[in-house]
Short mmCIF file of C-alpha atoms in Angstrom, two decimals:
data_model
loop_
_atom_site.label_atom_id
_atom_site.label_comp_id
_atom_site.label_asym_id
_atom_site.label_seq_id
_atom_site.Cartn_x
_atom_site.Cartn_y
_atom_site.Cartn_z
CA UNK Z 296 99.38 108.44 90.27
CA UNK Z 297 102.24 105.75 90.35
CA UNK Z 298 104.43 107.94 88.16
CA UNK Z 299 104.27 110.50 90.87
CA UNK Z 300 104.18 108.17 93.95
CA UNK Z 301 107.60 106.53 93.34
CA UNK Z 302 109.84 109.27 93.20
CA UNK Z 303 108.05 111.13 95.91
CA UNK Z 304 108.54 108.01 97.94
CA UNK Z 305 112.53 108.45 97.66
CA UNK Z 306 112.34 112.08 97.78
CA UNK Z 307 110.10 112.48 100.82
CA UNK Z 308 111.84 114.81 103.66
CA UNK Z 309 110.64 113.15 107.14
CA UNK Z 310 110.78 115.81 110.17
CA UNK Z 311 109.83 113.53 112.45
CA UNK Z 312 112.08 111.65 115.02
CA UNK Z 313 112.27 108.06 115.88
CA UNK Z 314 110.76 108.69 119.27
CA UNK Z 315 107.49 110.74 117.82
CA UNK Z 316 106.99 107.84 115.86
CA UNK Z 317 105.61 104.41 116.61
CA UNK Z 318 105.02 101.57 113.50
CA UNK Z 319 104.80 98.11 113.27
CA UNK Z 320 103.51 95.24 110.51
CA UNK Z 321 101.01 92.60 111.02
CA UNK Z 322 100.58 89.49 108.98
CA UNK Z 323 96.75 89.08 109.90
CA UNK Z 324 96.26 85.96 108.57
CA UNK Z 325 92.95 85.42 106.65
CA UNK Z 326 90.07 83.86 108.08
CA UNK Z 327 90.49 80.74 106.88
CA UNK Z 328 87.50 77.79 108.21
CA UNK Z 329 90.29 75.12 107.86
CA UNK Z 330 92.17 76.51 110.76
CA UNK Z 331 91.55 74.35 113.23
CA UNK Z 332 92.64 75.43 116.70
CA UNK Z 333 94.01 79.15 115.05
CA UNK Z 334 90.61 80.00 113.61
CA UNK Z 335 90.24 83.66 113.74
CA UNK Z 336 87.64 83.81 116.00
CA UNK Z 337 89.70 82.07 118.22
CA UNK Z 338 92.77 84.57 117.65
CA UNK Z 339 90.89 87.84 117.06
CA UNK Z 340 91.03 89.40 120.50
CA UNK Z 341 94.80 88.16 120.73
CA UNK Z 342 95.37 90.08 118.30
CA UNK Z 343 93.97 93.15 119.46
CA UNK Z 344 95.79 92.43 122.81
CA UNK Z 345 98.76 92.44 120.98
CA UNK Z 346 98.21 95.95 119.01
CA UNK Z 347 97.76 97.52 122.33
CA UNK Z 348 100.47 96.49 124.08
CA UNK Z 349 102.43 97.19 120.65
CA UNK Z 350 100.75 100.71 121.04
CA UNK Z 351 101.06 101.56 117.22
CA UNK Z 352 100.53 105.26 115.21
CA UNK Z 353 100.66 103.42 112.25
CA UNK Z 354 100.61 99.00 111.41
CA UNK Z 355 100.71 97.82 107.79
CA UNK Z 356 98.76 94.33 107.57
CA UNK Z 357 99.22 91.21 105.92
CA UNK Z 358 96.36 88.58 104.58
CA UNK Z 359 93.60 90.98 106.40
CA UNK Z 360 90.21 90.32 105.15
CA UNK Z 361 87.37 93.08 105.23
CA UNK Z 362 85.77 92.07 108.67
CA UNK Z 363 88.84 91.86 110.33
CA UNK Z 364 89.90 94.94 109.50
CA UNK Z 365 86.52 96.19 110.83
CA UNK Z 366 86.76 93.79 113.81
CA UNK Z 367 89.82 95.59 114.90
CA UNK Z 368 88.62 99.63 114.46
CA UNK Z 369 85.06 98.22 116.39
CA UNK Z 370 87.81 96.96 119.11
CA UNK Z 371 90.33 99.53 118.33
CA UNK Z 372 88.52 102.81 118.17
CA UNK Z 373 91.14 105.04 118.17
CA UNK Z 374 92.60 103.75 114.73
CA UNK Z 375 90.66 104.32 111.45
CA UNK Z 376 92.04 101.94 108.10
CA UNK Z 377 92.58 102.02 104.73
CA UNK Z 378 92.69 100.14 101.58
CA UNK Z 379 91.67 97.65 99.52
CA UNK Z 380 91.48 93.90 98.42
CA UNK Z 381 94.08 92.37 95.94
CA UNK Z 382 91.37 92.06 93.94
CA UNK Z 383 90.29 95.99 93.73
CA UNK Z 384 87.26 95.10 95.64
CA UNK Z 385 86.47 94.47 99.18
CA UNK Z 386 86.10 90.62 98.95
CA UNK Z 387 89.76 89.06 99.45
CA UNK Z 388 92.90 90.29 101.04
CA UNK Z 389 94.18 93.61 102.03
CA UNK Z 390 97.22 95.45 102.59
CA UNK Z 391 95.41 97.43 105.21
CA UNK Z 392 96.81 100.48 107.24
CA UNK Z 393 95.66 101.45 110.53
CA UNK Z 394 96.73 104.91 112.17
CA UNK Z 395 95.46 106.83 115.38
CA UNK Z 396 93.45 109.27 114.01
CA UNK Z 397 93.71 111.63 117.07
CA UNK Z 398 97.58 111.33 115.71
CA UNK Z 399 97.46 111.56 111.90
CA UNK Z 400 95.11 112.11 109.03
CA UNK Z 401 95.81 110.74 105.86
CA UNK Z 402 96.41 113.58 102.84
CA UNK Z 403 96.70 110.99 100.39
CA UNK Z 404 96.75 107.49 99.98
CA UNK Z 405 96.40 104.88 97.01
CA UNK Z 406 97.21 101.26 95.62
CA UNK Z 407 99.32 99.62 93.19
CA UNK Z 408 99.50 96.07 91.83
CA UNK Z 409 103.50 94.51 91.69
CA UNK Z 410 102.90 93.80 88.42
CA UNK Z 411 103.69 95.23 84.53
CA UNK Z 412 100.76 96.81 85.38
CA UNK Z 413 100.69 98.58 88.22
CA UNK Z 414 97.34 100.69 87.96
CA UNK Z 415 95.08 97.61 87.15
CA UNK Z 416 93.71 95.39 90.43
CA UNK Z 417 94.46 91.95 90.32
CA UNK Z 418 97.15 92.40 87.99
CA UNK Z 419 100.02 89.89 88.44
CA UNK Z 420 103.17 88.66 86.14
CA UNK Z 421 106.52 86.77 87.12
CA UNK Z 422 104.46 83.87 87.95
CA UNK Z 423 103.16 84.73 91.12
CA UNK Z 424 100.39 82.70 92.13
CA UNK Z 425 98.24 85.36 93.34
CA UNK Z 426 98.07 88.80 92.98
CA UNK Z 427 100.22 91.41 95.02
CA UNK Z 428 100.43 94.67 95.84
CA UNK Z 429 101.11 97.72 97.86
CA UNK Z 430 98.80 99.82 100.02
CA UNK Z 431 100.58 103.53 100.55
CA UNK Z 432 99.67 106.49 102.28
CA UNK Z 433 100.65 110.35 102.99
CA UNK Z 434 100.10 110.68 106.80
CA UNK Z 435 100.69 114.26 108.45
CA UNK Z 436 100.84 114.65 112.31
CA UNK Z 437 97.62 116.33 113.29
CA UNK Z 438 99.94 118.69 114.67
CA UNK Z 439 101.59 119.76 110.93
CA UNK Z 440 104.91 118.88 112.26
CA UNK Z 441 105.32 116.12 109.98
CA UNK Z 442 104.25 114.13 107.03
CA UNK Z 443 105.81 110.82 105.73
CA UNK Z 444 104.73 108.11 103.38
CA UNK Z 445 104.32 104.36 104.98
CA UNK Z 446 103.88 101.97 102.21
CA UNK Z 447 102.53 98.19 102.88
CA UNK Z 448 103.14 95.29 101.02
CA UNK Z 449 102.93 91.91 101.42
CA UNK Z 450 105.66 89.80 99.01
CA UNK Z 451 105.40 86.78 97.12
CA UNK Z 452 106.56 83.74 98.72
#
């Protein structure tokens, strides 16, 4: 899948313009009990406040744990998400992406880990602390006017 992914990625033609297009990134931040006065449940619905105004077809996140990702499609019902944790499972961070799904519908979508190996979750070299890695997706407008590929990462510090 990554062998084909890559070059695609460079190769993709976009038909879309600037205007029909809306995007933006979102570093979550996990939900972290040591917080203090930014716990989540204290920032959650700023958050979503912010996503509206922002007004978004498509927002790559940052540190975003399962149940906020949830939180914000319960909140957020026009957007439907994808991915999955760091970890290949649903119990630490994601590199989510959130579309409109009135707007686009994903044809095909998938993971890799920035890493020597790319294809196994978790994976991590170069003395990175934790793992990292990249959330990607094939969108096309629900229209068939357009499809692109939005890739999400989140880098090591």
């Amino acid at each position: 899948m990554i062998q084909r992914l890559l070059p695609a990625l460079f190769a993709a033609v976009v038909t879309l313009s600037a205007a029909d297009l809306r995007i933006t990134s979102f570093n979550v931040r996990y939900p972290s009990k040591d917080d203090g006065e930014n716990l989540w449940e204290k920032r959650k619905d700023i958050l979503i406040e912010a996503v509206r105004r922002m007004d978004p077809d498509v927002m790559g996140t940052q540190e975003l744990f399962k149940l906020q990702g949830d939180y914000i499609v319960e909140k957020l019902p026009d957007y439907a998400w994808i991915g999955v944790s760091r970890r290949g499972n649903t119990e630490d961070e994601y590199m989510g992406v959130f579309y409109k799904k009135n707007k686009w519908k994903v044809v095909d979508s998938g993971n890799f880990w920035l890493s020597e190996t790319p294809t196994v979750a978790g994976s991590s070299n170069w003395n990175m602390s934790l793992p990292r890695m990249a959330t990607w997706a094939l969108l096309e407008s629900a229209e068939g006017r357009g499809r692109f590929y939005f890739v999400n990462t989140h880098m090591a510090h």
